[in-house]
Coordinates of C-alpha atoms in Angstrom, one line a residue:
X4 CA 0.0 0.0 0.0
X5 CA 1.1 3.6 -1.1
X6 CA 0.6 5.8 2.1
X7 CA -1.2 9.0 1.7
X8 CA 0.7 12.2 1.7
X9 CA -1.4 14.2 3.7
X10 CA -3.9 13.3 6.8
X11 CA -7.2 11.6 5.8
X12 CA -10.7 12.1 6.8
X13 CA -12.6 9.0 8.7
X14 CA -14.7 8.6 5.5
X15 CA -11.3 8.3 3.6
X16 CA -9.4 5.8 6.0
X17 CA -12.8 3.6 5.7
X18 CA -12.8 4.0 1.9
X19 CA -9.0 2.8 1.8
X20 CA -9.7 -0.1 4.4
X21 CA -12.5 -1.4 2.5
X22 CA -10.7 -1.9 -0.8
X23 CA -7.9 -3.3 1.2
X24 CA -7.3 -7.6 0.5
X25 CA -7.2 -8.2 4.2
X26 CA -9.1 -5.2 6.4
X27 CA -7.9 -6.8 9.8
X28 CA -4.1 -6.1 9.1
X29 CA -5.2 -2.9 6.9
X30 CA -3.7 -0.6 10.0
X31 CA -0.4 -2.4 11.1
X32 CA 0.1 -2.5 6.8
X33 CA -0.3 0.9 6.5
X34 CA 1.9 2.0 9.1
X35 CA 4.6 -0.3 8.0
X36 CA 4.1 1.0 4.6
X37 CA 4.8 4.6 6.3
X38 CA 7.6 3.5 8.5
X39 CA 9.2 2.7 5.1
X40 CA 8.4 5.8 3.3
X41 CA 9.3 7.9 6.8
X42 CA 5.4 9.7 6.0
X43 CA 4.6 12.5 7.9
X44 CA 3.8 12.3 11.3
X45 CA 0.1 13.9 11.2
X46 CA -0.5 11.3 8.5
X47 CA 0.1 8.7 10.8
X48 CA -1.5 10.4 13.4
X49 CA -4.5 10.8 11.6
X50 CA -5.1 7.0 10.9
X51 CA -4.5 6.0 14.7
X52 CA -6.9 8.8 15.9
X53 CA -9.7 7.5 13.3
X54 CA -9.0 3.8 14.5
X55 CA -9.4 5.4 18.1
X56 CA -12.5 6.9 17.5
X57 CA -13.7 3.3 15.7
X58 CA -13.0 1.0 17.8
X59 CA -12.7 2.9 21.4
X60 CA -8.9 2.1 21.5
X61 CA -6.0 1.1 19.8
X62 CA -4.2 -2.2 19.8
X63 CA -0.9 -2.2 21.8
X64 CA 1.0 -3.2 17.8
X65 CA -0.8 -0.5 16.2
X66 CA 1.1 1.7 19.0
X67 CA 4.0 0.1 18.5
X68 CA 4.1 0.9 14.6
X69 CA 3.6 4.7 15.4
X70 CA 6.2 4.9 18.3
X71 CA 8.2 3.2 15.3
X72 CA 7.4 6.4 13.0
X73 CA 7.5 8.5 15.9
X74 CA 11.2 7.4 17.0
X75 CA 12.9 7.3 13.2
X76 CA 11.7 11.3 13.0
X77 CA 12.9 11.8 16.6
X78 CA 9.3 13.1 17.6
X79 CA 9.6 13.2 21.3
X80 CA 6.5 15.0 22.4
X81 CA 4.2 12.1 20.1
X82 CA 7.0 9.7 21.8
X83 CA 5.6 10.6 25.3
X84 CA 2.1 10.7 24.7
X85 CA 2.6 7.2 23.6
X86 CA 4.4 6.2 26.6
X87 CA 1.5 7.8 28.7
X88 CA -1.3 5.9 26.5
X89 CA 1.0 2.8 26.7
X90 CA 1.7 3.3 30.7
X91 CA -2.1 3.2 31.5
X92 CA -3.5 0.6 29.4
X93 CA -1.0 -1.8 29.4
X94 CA 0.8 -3.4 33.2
X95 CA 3.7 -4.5 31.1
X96 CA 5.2 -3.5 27.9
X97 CA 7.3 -6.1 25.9
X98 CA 11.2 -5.6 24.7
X99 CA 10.5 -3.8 21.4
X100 CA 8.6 -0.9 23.2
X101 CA 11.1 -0.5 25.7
X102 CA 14.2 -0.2 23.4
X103 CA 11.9 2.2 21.2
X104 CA 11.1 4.4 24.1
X105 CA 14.6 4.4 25.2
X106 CA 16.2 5.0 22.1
X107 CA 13.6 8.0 21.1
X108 CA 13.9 9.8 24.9
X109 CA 17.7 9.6 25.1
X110 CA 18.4 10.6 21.5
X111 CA 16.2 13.9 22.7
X112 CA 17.2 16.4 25.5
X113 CA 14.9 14.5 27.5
X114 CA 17.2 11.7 28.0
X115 CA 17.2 11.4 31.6
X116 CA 13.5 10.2 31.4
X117 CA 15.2 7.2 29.1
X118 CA 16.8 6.8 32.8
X119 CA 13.6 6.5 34.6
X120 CA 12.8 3.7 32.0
X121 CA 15.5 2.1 32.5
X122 CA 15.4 1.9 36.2
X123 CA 11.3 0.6 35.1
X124 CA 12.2 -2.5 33.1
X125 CA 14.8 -3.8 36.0
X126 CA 11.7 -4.4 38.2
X127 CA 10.6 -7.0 35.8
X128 CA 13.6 -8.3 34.0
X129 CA 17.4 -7.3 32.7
X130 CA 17.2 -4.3 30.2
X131 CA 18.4 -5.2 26.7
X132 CA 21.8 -4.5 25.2
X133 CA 20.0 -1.4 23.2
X134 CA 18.3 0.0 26.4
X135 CA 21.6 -0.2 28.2
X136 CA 24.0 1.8 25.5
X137 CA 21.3 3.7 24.0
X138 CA 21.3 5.5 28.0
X139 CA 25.1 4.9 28.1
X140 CA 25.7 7.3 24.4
X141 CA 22.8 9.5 25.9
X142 CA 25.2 10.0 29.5
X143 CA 28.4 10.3 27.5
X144 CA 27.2 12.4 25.0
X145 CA 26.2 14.8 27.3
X146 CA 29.8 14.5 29.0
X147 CA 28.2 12.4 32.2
X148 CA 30.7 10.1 32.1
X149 CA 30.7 8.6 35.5
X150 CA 27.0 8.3 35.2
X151 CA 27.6 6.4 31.7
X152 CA 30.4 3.9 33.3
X153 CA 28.2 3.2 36.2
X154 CA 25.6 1.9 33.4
X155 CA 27.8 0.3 31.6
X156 CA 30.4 -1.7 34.9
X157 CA 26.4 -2.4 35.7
X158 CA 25.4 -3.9 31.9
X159 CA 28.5 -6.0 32.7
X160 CA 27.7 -7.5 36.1
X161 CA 24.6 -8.9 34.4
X162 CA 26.5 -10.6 31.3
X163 CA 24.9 -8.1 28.9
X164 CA 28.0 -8.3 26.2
X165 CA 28.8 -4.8 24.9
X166 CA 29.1 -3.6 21.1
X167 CA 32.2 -2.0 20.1
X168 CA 29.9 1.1 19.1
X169 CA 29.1 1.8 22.5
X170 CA 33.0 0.9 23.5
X171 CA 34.0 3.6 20.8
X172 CA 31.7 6.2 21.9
X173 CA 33.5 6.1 25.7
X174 CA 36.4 6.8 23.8
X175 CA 35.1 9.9 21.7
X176 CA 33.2 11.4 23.9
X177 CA 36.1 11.1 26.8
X178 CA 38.6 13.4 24.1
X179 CA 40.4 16.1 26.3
X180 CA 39.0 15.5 30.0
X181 CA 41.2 15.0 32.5
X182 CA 40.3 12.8 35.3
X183 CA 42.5 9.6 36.7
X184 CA 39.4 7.9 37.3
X185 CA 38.1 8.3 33.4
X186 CA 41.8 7.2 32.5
X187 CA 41.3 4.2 34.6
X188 CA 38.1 3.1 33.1
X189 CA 39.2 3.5 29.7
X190 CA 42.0 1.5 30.6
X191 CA 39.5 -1.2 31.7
X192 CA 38.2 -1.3 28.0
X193 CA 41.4 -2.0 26.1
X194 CA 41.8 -5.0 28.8
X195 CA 38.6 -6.2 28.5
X196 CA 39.5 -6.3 24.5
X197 CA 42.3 -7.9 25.2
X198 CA 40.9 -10.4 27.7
X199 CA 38.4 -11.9 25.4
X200 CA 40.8 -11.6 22.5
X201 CA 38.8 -9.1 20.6
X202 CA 40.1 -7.0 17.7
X203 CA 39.1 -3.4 17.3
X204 CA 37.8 -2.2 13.7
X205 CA 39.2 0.7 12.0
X206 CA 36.6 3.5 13.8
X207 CA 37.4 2.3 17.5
X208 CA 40.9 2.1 16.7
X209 CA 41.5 5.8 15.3
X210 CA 38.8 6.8 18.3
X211 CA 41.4 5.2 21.0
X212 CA 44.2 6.9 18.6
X213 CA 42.6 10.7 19.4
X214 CA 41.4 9.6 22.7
X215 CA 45.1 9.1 24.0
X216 CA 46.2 12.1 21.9
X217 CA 43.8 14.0 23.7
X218 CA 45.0 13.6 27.6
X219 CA 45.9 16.6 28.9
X220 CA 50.0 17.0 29.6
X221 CA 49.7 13.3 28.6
X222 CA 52.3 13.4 25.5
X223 CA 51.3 10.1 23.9
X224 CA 51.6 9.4 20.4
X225 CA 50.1 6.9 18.1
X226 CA 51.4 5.0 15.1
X227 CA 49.6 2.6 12.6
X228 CA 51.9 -0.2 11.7
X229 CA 52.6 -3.9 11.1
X230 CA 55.2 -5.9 14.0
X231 CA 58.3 -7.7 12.7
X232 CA 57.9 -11.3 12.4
X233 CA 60.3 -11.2 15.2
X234 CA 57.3 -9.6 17.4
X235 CA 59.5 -6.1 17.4
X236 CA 57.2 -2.6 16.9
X237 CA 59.4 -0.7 14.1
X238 CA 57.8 2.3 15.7
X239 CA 58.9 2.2 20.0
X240 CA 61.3 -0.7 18.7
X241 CA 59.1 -2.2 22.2
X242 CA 59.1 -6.3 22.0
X243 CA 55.6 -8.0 22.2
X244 CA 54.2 -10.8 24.6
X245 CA 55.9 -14.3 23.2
X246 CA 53.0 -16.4 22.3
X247 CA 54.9 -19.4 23.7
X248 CA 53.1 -20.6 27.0
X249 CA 55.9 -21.0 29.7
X250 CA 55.8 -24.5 31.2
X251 CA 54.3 -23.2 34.6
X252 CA 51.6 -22.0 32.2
X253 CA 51.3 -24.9 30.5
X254 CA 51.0 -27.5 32.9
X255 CA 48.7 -24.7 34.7
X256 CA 46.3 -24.8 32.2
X257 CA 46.5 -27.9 30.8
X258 CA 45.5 -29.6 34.7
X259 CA 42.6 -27.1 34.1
X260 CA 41.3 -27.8 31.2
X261 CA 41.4 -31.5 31.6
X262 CA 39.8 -30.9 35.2
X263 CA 36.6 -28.2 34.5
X264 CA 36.1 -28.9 30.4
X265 CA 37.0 -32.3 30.0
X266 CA 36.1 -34.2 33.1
X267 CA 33.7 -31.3 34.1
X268 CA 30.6 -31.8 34.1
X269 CA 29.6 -30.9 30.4
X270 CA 31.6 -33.1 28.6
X271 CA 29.6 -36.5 28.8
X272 CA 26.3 -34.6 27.6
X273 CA 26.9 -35.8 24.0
X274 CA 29.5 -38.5 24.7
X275 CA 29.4 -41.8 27.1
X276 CA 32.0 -41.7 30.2
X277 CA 32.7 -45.4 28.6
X278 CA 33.6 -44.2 25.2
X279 CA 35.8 -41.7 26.4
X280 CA 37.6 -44.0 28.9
X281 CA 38.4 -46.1 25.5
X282 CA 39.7 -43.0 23.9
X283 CA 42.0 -42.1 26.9
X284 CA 43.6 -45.4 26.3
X285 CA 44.0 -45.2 22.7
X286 CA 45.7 -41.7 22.9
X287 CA 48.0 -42.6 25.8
X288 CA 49.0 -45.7 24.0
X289 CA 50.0 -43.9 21.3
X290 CA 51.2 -40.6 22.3
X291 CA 52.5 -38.1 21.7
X292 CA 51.3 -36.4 18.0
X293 CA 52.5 -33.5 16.5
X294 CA 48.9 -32.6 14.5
X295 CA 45.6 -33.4 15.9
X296 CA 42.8 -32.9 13.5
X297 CA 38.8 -32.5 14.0
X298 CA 38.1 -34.4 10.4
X299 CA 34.2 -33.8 10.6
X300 CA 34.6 -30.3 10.9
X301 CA 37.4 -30.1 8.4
X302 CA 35.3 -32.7 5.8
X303 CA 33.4 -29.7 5.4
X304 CA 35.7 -27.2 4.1
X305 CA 35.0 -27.1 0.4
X306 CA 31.2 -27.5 0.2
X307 CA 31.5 -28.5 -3.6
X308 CA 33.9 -31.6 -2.7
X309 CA 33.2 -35.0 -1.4
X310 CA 33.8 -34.8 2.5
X311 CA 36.4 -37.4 2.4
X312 CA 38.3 -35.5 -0.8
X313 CA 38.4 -32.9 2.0
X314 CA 39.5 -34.3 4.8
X315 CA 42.5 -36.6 2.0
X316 CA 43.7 -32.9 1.1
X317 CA 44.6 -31.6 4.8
X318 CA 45.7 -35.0 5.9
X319 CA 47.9 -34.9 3.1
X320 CA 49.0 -31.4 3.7
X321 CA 49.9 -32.1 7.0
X322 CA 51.2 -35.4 7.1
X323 CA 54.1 -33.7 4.5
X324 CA 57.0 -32.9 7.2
X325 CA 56.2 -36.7 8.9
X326 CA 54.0 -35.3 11.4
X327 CA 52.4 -37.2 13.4
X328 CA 48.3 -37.0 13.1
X329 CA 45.6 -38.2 14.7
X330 CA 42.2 -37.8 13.1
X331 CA 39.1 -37.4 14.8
X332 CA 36.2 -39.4 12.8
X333 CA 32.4 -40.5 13.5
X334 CA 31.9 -44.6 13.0
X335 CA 29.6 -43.3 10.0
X336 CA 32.9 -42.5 8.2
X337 CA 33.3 -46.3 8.2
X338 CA 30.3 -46.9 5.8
X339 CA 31.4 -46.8 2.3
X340 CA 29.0 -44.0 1.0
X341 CA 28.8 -40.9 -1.5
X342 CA 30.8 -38.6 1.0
X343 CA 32.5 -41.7 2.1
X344 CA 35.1 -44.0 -0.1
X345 CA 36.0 -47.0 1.9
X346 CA 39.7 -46.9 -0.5
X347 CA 40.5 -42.9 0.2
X348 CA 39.8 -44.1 4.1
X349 CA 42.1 -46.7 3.6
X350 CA 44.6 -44.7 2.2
X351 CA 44.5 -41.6 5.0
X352 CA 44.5 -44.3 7.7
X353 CA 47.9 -45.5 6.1
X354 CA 49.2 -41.7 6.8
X355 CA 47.3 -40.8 9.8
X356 CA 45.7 -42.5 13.0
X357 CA 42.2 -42.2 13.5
X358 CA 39.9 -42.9 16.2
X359 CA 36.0 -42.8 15.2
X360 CA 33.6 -41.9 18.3
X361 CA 30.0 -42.9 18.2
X362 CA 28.0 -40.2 15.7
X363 CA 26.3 -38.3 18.2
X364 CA 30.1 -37.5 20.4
X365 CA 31.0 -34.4 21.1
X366 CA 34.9 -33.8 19.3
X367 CA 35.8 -30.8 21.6
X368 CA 36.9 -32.7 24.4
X369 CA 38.7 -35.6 22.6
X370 CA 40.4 -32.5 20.4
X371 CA 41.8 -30.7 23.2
X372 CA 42.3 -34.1 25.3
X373 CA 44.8 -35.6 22.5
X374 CA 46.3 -32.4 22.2
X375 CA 47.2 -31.2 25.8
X376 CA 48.3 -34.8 26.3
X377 CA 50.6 -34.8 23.4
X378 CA 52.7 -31.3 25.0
X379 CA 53.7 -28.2 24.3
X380 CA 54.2 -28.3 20.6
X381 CA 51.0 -30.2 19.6
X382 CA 48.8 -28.1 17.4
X383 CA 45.2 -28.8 15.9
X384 CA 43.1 -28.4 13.7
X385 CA 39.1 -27.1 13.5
X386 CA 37.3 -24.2 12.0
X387 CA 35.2 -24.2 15.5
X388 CA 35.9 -21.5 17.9
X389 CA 35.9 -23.1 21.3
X390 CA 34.2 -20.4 22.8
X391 CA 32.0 -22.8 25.2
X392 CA 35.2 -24.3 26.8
X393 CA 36.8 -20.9 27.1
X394 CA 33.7 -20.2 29.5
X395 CA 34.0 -23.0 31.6
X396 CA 37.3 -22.1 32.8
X397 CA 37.1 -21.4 36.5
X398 CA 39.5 -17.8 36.7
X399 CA 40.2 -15.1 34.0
X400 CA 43.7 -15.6 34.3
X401 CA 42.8 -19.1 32.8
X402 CA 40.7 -18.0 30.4
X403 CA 43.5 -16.0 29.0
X404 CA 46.0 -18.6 28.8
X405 CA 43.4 -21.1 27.1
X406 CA 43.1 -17.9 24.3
X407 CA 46.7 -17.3 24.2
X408 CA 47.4 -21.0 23.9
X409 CA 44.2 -21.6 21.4
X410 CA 46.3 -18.3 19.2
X411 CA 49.5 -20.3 19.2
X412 CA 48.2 -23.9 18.3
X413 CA 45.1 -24.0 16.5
X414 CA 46.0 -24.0 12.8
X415 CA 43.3 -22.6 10.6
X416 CA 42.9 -23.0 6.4
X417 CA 43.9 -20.3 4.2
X418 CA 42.4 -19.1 0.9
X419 CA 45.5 -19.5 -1.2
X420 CA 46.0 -22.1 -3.6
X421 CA 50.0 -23.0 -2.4
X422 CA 48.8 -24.8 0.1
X423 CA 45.5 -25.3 1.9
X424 CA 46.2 -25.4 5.6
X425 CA 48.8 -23.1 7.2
X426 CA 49.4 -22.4 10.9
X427 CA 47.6 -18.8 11.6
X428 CA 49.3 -17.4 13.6
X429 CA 52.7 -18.1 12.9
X430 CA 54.0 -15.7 14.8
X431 CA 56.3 -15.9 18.1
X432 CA 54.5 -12.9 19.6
X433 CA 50.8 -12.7 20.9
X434 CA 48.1 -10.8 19.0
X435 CA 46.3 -9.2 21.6
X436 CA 46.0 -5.6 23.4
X437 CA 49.0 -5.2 25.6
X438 CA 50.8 -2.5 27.4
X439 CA 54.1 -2.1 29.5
X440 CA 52.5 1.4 31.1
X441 CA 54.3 4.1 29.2
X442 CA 53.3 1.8 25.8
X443 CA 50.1 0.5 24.5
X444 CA 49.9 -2.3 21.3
X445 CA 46.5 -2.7 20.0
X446 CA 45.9 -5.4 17.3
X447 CA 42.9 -4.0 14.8
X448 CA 41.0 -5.2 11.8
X449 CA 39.8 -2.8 9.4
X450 CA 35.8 -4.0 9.8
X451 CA 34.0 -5.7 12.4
X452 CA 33.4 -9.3 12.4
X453 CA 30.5 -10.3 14.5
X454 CA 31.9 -13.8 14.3
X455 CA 34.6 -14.5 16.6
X456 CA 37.8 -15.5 14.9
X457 CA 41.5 -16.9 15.7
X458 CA 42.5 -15.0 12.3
X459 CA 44.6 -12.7 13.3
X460 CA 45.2 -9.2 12.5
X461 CA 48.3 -8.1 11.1
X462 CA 47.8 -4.0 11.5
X463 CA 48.7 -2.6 14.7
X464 CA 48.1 0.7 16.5
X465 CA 51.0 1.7 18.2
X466 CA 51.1 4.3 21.6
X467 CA 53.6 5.5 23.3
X468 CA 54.6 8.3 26.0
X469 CA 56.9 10.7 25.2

């Protein structure tokens, strides 16, 4: 439907209802029709005061739809009377009105009523990662910035994971003020980034660039630029983190792993305690391996190949330098099939040892068991992220050695045609935030990715103090 361009009379709206297919959804139609088009407000206006007078009310998603309107023009007095409608006829509002409400109010110089909201929808539930930054920009933008860290230390507590937008606005609007206890929470950001081994994008970076320009009497200076493969800045000459674990932090991590993820109590969801007894025995009868391979998940690589073509191709890759492998396999990959030729099986099982778990196993914890068990140098292989066993990691300090030691030893394919596996990184220094107090090394990517990845950035923002 074509919205009108100017309010209608109730004679009009009936007319248009009446030739419309389906005259129930005629109004919430409409309204998306002028969401699209961005209509003018008293055209909107005009349709939900005619269904008003119709029907003696209007349905909560009819409001909805105009508090849409209503927040895309940043119409803050229609965005209140609909938050006073809203407030008497309905007890509760859902999600969607809430992070419309709060999003209109604190884009307006009524924010602090988005405040008052706020404080409203912790009575029922946690507020939403847009309620939570849309008040957080609202505090910093209008320089509040203790008020916006208390949000946002708060958002935190709760396990509400930020965006870097939000992130990046601390950093803009905290440009040229002073204040040790701003420093200190800004601080807190780049080690939260580099606790959970997240890269900046190009925006956040140059906003952390300006913010650090921008201390008073603080004389810092940054520099874009890539490390040596030694893991020496060219810029403060500064050396980075070695990625190597040390053997205290080895053996410190891997008793932990094996404790909380693999004998915790997660691991036998999709896996018998009796299987994984039998795989114990198989890999400490046969340690140690140099590559240890998850071959489902690689199988699936090249979409447009057979899954054992796939799975031939790394284990030939890797078997080159006479590594030694062990493959990961299901008992289906036994079963001469169309993904599946009993003679390339054969043939890898000649270059590689395999174990095949029951089909419905979970291969995380035989993955990292094989490997931890095999020592220091063992690397593997798997496009997965191992976010879940990251998170069952009792301390932070852990968690950070299982990312640091996940960065150094989990070897990831490469789009180039040379070869198809290569170990990413292969660097001797670590690829995450770090600082030595008078210098800060920050890792960035030029965009976002949403998905977490052990692809590493090369470009590097360099800070120091002069």
């Amino acid at each position: 439907v074509q919205p009108p361009e100017k309010p209608l009379q109730a004679e009009e709206w009936n007319k248009l209802r009446e030739d419309f297919q389906l005259p129930e959804i005629f109004e919430e139609v409409m309204l998306n029709s002028m969401i699209r088009c961005n209509s003018p407000i008293d055209v909107a206006k005009s349709l939900l005061t005619h269904v008003a007078k119709r029907n003696g009310d209007v349905a909560y998603n009819v409001l909805v739809k105009y508090l849409t309107l209503c927040v895309q023009q940043g119409q803050v007095s229609e965005i209140r009377d609909v938050y006073d409608i809203m407030k008497v006829r309905f007890k509760i509002l859902e999600d969607g009105a809430y992070n419309l409400l709060i999003k209109g109010l604190s884009n307006s110089d009524q924010w602090r009523m988005a405040l008052t909201l706020l404080e409203e929808i912790k009575k029922i539930t946690i507020p939403s990662r847009t309620c939570y930054e849309s008040c957080i920009k609202a505090a910093s933008r209008h320089q509040e910035m203790k008020l916006a860290f208390e949000l946002y230390n708060e958002m935190m507590a709760k396990g509400v994971v930020p965006t870097l937008d939000v992130l990046q606005s601390f950093f803009h609007f905290s440009r040229g003020v002073n204040g040790a206890e701003l420093q200190k929470e800004l601080f807190g950001i780049l080690l939260y980034l580099r606790e959970n081994q997240i890269y900046p994008h190009k925006t956040l970076m140059r906003s952390i660039k300006l913010w650090f320009e921008s201390i008073p009497g603080g004389n810092w200076r940054g520099r874009l630029t890539k490390i040596k493969d030694s893991g020496q800045c060219p810029v403060c000459n500064h050396q980075l983190e070695d990625s190597n674990l040390t053997e205290e932090e080895y053996s410190n991590l891997s008793e932990s792993l094996i404790r909380d993820v693999i004998h915790g109590t997660d691991t036998f969801r999709k896996t018998s305690p009796k299987e994984f007894e039998a795989f114990q025995t198989f890999v400490e009868s046969r340690l140690p391996f140099d590559i240890v391979i998850d071959g489902l998940n690689v199988s699936h690589i090249k979409s447009r190949k057979m899954q054992c073509e796939n799975l031939f191709d790394a284990v030939n890759c890797l078997a080159k330098e006479n590594a030694r492998l062990l493959v990961l396999g299901r008992k289906h990959m036994l079963m001469n099939s169309s993904n599946w030729k009993r003679e390339i099986m054969k043939e890898m099982q000649n270059k590689a040892d395999f174990f095949f778990a029951e089909n419905i196993s979970e291969d995380d914890a035989f993955l990292l068991y094989a490997t931890l068990r095999s020592g220091k140098h063992c690397k593997f292989v798997t496009r997965d992220f191992l976010r879940d066993h990251k998170a069952c990691l009792s301390d932070s300090v852990r968690r950070h050695l299982f990312r640091k030691w996940q960065r150094g030893h989990q070897i990831s394919k490469k789009k180039c045609f040379s070869s198809v596996f290569s170990q990413q990184p292969a660097f001797r220094y670590d690829c995450v935030v770090q600082t030595t107090g008078d210098t800060w090394h920050i890792p960035y990517k030029d965009v976002f990715e949403e998905k977490h990845s052990y692809q590493v950035p090369r470009k590097w923002l360099c800070i120091q103090q002069k």
